[in-house]
Protein backbone atom coordinates (compact mmCIF):
# COMPACT_ATOMS: atom_id res chain seq x y z
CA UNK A 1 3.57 33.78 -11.38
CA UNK A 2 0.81 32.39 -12.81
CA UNK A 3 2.59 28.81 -13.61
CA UNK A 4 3.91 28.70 -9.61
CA UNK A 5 -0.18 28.43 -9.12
CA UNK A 6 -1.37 25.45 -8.13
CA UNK A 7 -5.07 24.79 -8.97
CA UNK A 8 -7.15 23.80 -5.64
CA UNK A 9 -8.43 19.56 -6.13
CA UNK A 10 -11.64 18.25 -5.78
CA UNK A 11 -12.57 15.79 -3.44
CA UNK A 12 -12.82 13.29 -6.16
CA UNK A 13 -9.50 14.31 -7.65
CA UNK A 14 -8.17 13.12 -3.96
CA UNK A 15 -10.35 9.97 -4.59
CA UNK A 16 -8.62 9.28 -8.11
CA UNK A 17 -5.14 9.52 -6.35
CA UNK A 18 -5.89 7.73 -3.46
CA UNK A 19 -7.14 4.80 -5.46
CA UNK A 20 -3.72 4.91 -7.52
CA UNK A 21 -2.10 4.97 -4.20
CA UNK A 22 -4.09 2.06 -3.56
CA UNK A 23 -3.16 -0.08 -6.45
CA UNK A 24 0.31 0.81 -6.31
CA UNK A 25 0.38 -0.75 -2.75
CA UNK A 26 -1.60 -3.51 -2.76
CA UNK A 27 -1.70 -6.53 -4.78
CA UNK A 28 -2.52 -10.17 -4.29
CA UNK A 29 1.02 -10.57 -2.85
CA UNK A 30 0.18 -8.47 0.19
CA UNK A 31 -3.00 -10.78 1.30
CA UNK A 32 -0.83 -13.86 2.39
CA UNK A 33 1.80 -12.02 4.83
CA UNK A 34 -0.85 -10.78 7.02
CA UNK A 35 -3.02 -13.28 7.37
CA UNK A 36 -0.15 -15.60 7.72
CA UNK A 37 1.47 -13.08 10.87
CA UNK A 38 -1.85 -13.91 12.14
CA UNK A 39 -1.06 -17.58 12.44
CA UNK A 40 2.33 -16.79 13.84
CA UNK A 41 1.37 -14.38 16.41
CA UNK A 42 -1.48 -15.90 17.84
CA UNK A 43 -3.30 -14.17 20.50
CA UNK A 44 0.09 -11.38 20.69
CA UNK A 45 -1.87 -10.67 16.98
CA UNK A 46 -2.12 -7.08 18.00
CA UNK A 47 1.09 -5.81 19.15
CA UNK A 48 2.52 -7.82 15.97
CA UNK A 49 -0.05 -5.77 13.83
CA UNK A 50 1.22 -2.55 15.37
CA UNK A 51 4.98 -3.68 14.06
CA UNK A 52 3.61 -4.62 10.51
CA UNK A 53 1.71 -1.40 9.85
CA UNK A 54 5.14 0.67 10.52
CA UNK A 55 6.69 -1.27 7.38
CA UNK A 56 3.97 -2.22 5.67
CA UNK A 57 1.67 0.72 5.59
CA UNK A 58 3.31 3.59 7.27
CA UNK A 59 6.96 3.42 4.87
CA UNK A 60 5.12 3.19 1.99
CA UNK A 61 3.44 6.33 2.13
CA UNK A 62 6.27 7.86 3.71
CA UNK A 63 8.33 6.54 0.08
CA UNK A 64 6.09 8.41 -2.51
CA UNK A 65 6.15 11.21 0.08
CA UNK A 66 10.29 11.18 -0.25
CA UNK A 67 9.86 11.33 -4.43
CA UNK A 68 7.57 14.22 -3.72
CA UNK A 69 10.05 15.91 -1.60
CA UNK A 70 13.21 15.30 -3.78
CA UNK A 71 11.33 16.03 -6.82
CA UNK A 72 12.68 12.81 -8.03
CA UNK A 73 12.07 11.18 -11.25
CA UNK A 74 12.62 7.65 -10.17
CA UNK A 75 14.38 5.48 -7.45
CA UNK A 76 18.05 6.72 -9.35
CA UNK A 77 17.58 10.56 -7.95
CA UNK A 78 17.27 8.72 -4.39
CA UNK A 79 20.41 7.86 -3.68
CA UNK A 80 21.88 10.89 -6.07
CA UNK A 81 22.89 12.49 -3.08
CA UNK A 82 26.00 9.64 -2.18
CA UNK A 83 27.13 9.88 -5.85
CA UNK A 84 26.28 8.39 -9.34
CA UNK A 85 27.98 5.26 -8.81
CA UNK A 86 25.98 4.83 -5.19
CA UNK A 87 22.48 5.61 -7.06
CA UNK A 88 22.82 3.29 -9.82
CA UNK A 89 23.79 0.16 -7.28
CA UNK A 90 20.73 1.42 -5.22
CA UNK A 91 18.54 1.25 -8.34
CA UNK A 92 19.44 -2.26 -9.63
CA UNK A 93 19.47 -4.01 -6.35
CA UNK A 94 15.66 -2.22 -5.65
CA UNK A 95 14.56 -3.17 -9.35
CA UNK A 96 15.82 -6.32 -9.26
CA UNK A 97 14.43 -7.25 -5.67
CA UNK A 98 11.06 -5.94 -6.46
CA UNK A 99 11.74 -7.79 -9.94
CA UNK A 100 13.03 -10.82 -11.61
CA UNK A 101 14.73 -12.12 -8.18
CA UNK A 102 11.35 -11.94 -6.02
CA UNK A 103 8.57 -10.03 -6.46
CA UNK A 104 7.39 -10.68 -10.17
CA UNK A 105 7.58 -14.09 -9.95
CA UNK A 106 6.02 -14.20 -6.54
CA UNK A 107 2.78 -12.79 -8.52
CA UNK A 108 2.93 -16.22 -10.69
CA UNK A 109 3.65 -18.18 -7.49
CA UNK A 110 1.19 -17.08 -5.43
CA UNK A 111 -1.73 -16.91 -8.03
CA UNK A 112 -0.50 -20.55 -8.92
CA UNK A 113 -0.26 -21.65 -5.07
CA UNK A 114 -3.33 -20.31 -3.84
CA UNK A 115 -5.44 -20.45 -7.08
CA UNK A 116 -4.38 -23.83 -9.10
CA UNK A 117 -2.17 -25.90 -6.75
CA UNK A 118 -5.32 -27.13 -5.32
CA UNK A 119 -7.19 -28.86 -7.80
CA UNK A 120 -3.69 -30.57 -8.89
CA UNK A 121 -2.33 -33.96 -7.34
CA UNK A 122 0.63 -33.54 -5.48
CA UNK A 123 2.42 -35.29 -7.82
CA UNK A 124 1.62 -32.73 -10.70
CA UNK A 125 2.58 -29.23 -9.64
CA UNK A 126 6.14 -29.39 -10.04
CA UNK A 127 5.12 -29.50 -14.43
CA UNK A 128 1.75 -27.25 -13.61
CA UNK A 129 4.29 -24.74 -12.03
CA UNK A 130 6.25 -24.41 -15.25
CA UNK A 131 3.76 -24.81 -17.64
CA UNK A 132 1.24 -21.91 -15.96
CA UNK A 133 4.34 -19.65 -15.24
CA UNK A 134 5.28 -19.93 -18.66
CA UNK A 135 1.80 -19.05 -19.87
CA UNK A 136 1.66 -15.83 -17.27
CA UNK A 137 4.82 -14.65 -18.02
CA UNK A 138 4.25 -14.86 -22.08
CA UNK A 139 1.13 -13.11 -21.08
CA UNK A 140 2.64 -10.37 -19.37
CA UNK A 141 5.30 -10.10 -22.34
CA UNK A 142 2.56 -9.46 -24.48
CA UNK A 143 0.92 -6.97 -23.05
CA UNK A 144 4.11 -4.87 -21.72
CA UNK A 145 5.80 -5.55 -25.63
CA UNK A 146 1.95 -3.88 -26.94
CA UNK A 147 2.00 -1.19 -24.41
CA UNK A 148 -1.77 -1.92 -24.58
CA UNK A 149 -4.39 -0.98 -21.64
CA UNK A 150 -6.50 -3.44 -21.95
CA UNK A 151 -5.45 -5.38 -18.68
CA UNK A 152 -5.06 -2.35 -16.87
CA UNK A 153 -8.42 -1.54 -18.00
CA UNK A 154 -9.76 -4.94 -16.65
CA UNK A 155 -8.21 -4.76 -13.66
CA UNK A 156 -10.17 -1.45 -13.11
CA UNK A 157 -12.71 -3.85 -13.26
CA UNK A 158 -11.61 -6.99 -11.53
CA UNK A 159 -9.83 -5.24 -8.78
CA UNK A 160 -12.90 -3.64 -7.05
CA UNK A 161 -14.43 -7.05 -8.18
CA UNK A 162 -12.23 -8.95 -6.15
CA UNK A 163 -11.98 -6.50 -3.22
CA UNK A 164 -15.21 -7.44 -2.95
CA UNK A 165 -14.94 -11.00 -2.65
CA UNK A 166 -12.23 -10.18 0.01
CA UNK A 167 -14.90 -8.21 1.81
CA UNK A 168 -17.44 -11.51 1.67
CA UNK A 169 -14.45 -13.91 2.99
CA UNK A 170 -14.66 -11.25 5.77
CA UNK A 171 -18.04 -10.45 6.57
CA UNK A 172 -18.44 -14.77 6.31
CA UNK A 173 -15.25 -15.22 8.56
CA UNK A 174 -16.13 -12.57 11.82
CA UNK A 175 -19.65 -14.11 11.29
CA UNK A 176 -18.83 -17.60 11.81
CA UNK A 177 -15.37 -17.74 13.80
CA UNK A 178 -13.32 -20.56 13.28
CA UNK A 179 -11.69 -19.75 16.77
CA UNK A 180 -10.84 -16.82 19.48
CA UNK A 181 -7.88 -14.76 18.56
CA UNK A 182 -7.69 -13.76 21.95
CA UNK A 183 -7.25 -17.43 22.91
CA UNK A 184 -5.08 -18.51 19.54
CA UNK A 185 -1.42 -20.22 20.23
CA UNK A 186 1.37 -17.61 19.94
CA UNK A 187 4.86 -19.33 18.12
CA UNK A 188 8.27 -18.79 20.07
CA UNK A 189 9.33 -16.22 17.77
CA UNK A 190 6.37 -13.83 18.66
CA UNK A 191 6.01 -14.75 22.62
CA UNK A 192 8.09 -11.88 23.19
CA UNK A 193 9.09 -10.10 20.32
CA UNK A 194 5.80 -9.59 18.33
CA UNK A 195 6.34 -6.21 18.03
CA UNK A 196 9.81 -6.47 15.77
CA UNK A 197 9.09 -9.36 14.50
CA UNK A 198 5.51 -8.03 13.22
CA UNK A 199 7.82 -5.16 11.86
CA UNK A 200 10.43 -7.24 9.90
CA UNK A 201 7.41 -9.10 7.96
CA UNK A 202 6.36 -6.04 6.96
CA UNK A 203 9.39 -6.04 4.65
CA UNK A 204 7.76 -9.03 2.65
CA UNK A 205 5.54 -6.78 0.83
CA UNK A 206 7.93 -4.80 -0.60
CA UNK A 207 5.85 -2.05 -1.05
CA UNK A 208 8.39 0.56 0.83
CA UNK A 209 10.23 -0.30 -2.59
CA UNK A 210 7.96 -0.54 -4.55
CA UNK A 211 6.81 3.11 -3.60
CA UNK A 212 10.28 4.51 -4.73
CA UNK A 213 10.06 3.09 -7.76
CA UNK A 214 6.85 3.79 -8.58
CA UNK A 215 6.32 6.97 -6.51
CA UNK A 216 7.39 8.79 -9.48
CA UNK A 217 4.25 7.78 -11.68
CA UNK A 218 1.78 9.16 -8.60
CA UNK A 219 3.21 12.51 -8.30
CA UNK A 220 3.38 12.74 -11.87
CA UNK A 221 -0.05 12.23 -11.44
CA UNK A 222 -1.01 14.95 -9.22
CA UNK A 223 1.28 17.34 -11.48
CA UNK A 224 -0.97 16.68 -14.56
CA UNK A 225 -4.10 17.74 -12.21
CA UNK A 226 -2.43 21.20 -12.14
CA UNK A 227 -0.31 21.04 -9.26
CA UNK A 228 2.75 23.47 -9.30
CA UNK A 229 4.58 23.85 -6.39
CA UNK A 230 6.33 20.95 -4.55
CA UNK A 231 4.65 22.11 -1.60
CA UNK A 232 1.40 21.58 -3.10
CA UNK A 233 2.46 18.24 -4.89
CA UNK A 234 3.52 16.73 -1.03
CA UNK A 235 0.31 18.01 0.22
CA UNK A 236 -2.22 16.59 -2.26
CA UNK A 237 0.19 13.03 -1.88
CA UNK A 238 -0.16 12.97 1.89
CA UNK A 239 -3.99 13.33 1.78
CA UNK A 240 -4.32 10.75 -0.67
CA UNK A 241 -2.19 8.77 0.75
CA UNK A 242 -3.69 9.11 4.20
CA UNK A 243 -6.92 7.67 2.59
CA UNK A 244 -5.20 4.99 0.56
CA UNK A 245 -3.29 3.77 3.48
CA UNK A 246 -6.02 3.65 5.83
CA UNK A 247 -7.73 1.13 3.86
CA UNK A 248 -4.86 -0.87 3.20
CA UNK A 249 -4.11 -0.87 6.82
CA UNK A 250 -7.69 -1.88 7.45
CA UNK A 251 -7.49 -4.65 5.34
CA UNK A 252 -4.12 -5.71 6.77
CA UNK A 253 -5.71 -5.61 10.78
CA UNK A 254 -8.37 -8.03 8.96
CA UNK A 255 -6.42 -10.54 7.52
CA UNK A 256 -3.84 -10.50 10.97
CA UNK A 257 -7.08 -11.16 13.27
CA UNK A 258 -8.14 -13.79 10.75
CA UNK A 259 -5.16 -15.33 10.57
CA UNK A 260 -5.07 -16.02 14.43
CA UNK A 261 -8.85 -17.17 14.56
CA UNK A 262 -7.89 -19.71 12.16
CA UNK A 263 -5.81 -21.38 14.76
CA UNK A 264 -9.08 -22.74 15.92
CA UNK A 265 -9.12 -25.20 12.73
CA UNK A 266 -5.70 -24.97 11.12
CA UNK A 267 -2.38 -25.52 12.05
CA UNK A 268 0.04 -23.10 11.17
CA UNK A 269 0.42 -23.03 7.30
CA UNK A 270 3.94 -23.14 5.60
CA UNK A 271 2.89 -19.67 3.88
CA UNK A 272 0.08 -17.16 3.97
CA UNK A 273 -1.16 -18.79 0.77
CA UNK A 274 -1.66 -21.90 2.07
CA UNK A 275 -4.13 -20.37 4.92
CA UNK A 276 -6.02 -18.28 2.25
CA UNK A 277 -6.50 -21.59 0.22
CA UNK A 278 -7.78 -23.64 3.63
CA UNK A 279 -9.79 -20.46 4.59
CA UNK A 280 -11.71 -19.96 1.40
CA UNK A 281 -12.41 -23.86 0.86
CA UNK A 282 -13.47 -23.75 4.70
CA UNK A 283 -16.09 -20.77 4.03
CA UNK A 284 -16.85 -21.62 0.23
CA UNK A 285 -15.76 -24.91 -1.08
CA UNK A 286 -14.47 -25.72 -4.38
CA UNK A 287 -17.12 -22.95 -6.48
CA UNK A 288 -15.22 -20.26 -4.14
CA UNK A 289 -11.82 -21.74 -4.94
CA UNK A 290 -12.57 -21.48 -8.86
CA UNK A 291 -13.79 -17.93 -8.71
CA UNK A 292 -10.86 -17.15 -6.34
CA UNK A 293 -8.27 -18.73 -8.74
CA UNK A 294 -9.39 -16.73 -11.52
CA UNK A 295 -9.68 -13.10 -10.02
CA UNK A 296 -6.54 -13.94 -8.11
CA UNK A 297 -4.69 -14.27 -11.76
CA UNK A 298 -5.88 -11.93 -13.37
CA UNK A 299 -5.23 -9.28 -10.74
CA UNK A 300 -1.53 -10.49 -10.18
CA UNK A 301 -1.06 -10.46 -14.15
CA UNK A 302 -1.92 -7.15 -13.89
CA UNK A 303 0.34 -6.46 -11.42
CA UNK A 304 3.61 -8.70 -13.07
CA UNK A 305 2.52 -6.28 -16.35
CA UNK A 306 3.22 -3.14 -14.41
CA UNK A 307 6.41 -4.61 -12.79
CA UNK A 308 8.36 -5.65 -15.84
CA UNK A 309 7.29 -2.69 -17.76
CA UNK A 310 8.71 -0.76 -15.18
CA UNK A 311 12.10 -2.64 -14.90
CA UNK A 312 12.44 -2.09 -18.56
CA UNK A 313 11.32 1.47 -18.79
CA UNK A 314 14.55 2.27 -15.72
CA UNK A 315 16.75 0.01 -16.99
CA UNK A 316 16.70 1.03 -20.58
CA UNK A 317 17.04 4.61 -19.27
CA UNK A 318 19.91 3.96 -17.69
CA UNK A 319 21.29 1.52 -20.16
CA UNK A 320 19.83 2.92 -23.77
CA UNK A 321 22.10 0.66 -25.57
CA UNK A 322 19.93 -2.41 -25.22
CA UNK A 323 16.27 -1.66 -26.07
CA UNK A 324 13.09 -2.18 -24.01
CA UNK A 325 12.07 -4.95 -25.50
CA UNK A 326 15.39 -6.86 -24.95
CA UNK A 327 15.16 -5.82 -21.09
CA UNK A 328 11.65 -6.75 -21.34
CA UNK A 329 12.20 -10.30 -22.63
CA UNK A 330 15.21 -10.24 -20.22
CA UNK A 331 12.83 -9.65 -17.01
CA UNK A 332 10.01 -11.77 -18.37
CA UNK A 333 12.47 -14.71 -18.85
CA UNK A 334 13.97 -14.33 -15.31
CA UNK A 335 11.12 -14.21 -13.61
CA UNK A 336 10.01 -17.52 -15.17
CA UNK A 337 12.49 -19.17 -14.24
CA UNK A 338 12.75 -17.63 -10.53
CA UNK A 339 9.22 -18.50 -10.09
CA UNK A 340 10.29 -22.57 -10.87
CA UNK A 341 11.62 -22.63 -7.44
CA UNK A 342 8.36 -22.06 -5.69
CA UNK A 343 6.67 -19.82 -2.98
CA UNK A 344 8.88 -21.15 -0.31
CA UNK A 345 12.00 -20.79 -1.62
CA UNK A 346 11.12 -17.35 -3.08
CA UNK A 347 10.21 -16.11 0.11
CA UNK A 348 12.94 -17.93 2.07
CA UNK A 349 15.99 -16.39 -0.27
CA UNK A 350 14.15 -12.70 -0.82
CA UNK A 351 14.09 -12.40 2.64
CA UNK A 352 17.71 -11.57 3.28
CA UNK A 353 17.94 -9.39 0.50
CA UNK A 354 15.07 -7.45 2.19
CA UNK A 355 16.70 -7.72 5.81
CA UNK A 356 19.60 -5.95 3.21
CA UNK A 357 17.91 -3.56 1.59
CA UNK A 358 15.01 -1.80 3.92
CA UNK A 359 16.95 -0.56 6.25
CA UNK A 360 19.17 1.34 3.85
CA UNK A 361 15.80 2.48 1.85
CA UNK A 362 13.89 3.44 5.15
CA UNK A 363 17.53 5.51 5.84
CA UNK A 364 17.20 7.01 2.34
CA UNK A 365 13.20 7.25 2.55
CA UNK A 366 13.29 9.13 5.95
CA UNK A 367 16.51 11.60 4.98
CA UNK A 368 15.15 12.64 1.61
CA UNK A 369 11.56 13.42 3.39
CA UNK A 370 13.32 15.33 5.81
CA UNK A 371 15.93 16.67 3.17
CA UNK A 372 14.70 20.33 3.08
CA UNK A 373 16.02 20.63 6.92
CA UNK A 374 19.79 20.01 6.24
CA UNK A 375 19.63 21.22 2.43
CA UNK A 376 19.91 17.81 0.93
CA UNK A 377 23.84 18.14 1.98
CA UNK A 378 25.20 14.67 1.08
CA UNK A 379 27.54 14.47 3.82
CA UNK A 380 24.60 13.40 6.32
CA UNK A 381 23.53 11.12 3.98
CA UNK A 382 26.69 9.55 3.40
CA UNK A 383 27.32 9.34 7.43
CA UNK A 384 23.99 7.80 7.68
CA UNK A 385 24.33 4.89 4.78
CA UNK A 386 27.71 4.18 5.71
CA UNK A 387 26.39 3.27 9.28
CA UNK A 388 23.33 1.36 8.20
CA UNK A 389 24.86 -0.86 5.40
CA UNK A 390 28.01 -2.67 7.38
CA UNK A 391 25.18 -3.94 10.55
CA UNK A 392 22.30 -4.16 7.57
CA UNK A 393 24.96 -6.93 5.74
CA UNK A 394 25.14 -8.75 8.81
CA UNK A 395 21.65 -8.69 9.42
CA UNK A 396 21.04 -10.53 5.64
CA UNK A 397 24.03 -13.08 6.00
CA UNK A 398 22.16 -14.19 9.58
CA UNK A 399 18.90 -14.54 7.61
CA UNK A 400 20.40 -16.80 4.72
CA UNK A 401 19.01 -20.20 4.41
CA UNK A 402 21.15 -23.06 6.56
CA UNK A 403 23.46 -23.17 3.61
CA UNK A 404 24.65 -20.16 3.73
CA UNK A 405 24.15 -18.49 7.82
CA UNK A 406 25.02 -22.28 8.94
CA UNK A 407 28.79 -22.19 7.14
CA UNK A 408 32.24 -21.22 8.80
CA UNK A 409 31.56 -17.42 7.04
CA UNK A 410 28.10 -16.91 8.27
CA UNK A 411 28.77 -18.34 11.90
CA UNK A 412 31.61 -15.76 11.80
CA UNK A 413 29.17 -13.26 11.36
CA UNK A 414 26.56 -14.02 13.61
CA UNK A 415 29.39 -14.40 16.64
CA UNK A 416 30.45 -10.70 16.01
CA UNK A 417 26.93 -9.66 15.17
CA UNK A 418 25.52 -10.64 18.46
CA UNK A 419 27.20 -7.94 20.37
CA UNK A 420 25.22 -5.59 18.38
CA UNK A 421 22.35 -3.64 19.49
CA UNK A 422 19.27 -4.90 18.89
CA UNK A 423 20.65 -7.55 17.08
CA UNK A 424 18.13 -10.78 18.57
CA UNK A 425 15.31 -8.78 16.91
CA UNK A 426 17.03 -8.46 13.19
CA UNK A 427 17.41 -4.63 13.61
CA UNK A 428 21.17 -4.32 14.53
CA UNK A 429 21.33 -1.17 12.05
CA UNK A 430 19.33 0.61 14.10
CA UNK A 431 21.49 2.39 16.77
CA UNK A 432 24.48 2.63 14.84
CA UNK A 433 22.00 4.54 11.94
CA UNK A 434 20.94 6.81 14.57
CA UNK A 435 24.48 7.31 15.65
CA UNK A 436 25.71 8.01 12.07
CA UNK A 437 22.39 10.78 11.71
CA UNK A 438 24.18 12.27 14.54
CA UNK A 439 27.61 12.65 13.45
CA UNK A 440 26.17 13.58 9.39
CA UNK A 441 24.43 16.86 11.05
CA UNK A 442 27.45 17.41 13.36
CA UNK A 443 29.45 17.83 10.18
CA UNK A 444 26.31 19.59 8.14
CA UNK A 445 26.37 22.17 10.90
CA UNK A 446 29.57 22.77 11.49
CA UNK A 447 30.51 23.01 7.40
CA UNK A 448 27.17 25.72 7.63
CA UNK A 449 28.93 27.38 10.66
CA UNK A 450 32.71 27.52 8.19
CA UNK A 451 30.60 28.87 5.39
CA UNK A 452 28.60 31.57 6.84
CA UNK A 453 31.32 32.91 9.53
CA UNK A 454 33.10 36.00 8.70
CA UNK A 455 36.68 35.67 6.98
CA UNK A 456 39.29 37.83 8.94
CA UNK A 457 40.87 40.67 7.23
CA UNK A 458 44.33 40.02 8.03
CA UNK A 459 45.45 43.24 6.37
């Protein structure tokens, strides 16, 4: 019994997992969504937040949770439940998204955008683009191929480093106002649906993803500091994660309300990195800019490291026939040449492979934490899935760029998905997953009720 013992944490021990919790979560990525809701919402800055925080701070935790729960060693055991087949698609479309499609080379974009675009002539940025990308992503080879900690190690160091510059920007910013939230102008989009609308850009930081791929690594974590039981494991996760969370979503309410008191100066930027670049040349001219740009790399280098390590880590699990330094090489190179495109277009095309894939992995997130009710019986999660995913696709073909939502197929699709539910606010999935919960514990329940009634002796 003495192994089924878990060994009672210190308060620092919480500390240490909160701050892993903490890096896991938030990157350099996840300044420029909230501060650029801010701009979009305007003065309706707080109902939006309330939206955001659901997605953005509230899934996440809830996603290492689910690993907890499920015991899971990676994103794969996630969708085990619906099949081997089912998991594996689950896995490449999450790796991929939080990837080589979108998010690793959003960490070269948006150090680029908000850190060197600047000092460039228009003219210029299309070659400084390519030739910086090609440096970070060489960079990050090098240090994923070496396995070395040397960047993680710095960004022990930078990270705080450049929290703290955040927290100047800040104290600066509510000290001298550019402009009354309260008074800001509100776009059409968020006159009256700030609160869904705050929600579905919550999806932009990918971090509800991110946590199920990288929940694994944090309860891993908290096994090596002696925990035992699953129980305990869950327990010691939710703390931590209460703390970590909290000061993410701090930061987030932050960035929203300084987003919408830059109204008073700014138009409404193109992207969030746009604003953070006006804001910090508004506050602390071109010195600020040059520390900014440099912190700023550095911490989303560190980030892009951990990323394509991770995709080749899974995917040469899954795939052991080409090594992890080919799937390395593989990620590195995509993500170069993904990043080429630009912020805008990274953004504009990831977004309706998230309006895709969150709702099935807040369906998966939410059934696994709750798994222990129903006995993990994959017959509520298929019922569940197979509700969310037809609505989910129409929700992504609506969100395509012109090209795509604007042609005879997508037109199609919006005509038939407008008599959904909830469609006008992008979360048409939503009744018909609750319907399919439903009918998945009908069946649980009843199958329980086949099993466990007495067979008649006919004798």
């Amino acid at each position: 019994m003495q192994d089924l013992t878990s060994r009672k944490l210190t308060w620092k021990q919480y500390l240490v997992v909160a701050s892993l919790l903490f890096g896991l979560f938030f990157g350099a990525g996840n300044l420029i969504f909230p501060l650029h809701l801010g701009q979009l919402a305007g003065a309706h800055w707080g109902t939006a937040a309330v939206g955001f925080l659901v997605t953005g701070v509230l899934l996440p935790l809830l996603s290492v949770l689910a690993v907890a729960v499920t015991r899971a060693e990676g994103v794969y055991d996630i969708g085990r439940p619906l099949g081997a087949g089912f998991a594996l698609v689950f896995m490449v479309l999450i790796h991929a998204t939080i990837g080589p499609l979108f998010g690793t080379p959003r960490t070269a974009t948006v150090s680029f955008t908000v850190g060197v675009a600047p000092f460039l002539p228009k003219q210029y940025t299309t070659v400084a683009l390519l030739v910086f990308s090609a440096l970070f992503f060489l960079a990050a080879f090098a240090f994923s191929y070496r396995e070395n900690n040397i960047l993680a190690n710095v960004g022990k160091v930078l990270n705080p480093v450049f929290l703290a510059l955040l927290f100047l920007v800040f104290v600066v910013a509510f000290a001298n106002p550019l402009g009354n939230p309260a008074a800001a102008p509100v776009t059409t989009a968020y006159a009256h649906d700030a609160l869904s609308n705050g929600f579905l850009e919550g999806y932009n930081t990918m971090d509800a993803l991110a946590g199920l791929a990288f929940g694994v690594t944090v309860v891993t974590a908290v096994r090596s500091m002696g925990q035992r039981r699953a129980s305990d494991v869950s327990r010691v996760v939710a703390k931590s994660g209460v703390l970590a969370v909290s000061a993410i979503a701090v930061i987030y309410l932050l960035l929203i309300v300084l987003g919408a008191m830059s109204l008073g100066q700014f138009k409404v930027s193109a992207d969030g990195g746009v604003a953070f670049t006006q804001l910090v040349n508004a506050y602390a001219g071109a010195f600020g800019q040059v520390v900014l740009a440099f912190l700023l790399t550095v911490t989303c280098l560190t980030t892009a490291v951990g990323l394509v390590a991770a995709f080749a880590q899974d995917f040469h699990k899954h795939f052991p026939k080409v090594s992890y330094h080919t799937w390395l090489a593989l990620s590195c190179l995509a993500s170069f040449l993904t990043a080429n495109f630009g912020l805008d277009q990274i953004i504009a095309w990831s977004t309706p492979m998230l309006m895709f894939l969150y709702p099935l992995a807040m369906v998966l997130i939410l059934l696994s934490v709750t798994s222990p009710l129903f006995h993990r019986d994959g017959v509520v999660y298929l019922f569940v899935v197979l509700f969310t995913v037809v609505p989910a696709l129409g929700d992504m073909v609506v969100a395509f760029p012109a090209v795509v939502s604007q042609s005879h197929f997508g037109l199609t699709v919006a005509a038939w998905r407008s008599h959904m539910p909830l469609a006008a606010m992008g979360l048409s999935w939503l009744v018909p997953a609750l319907v399919g919960t439903v009918v998945g514990l009908l069946f649980h329940w009843f199958r329980r009720q086949r099993a466990t009634s007495p067979q008649t002796d006919l004798d």
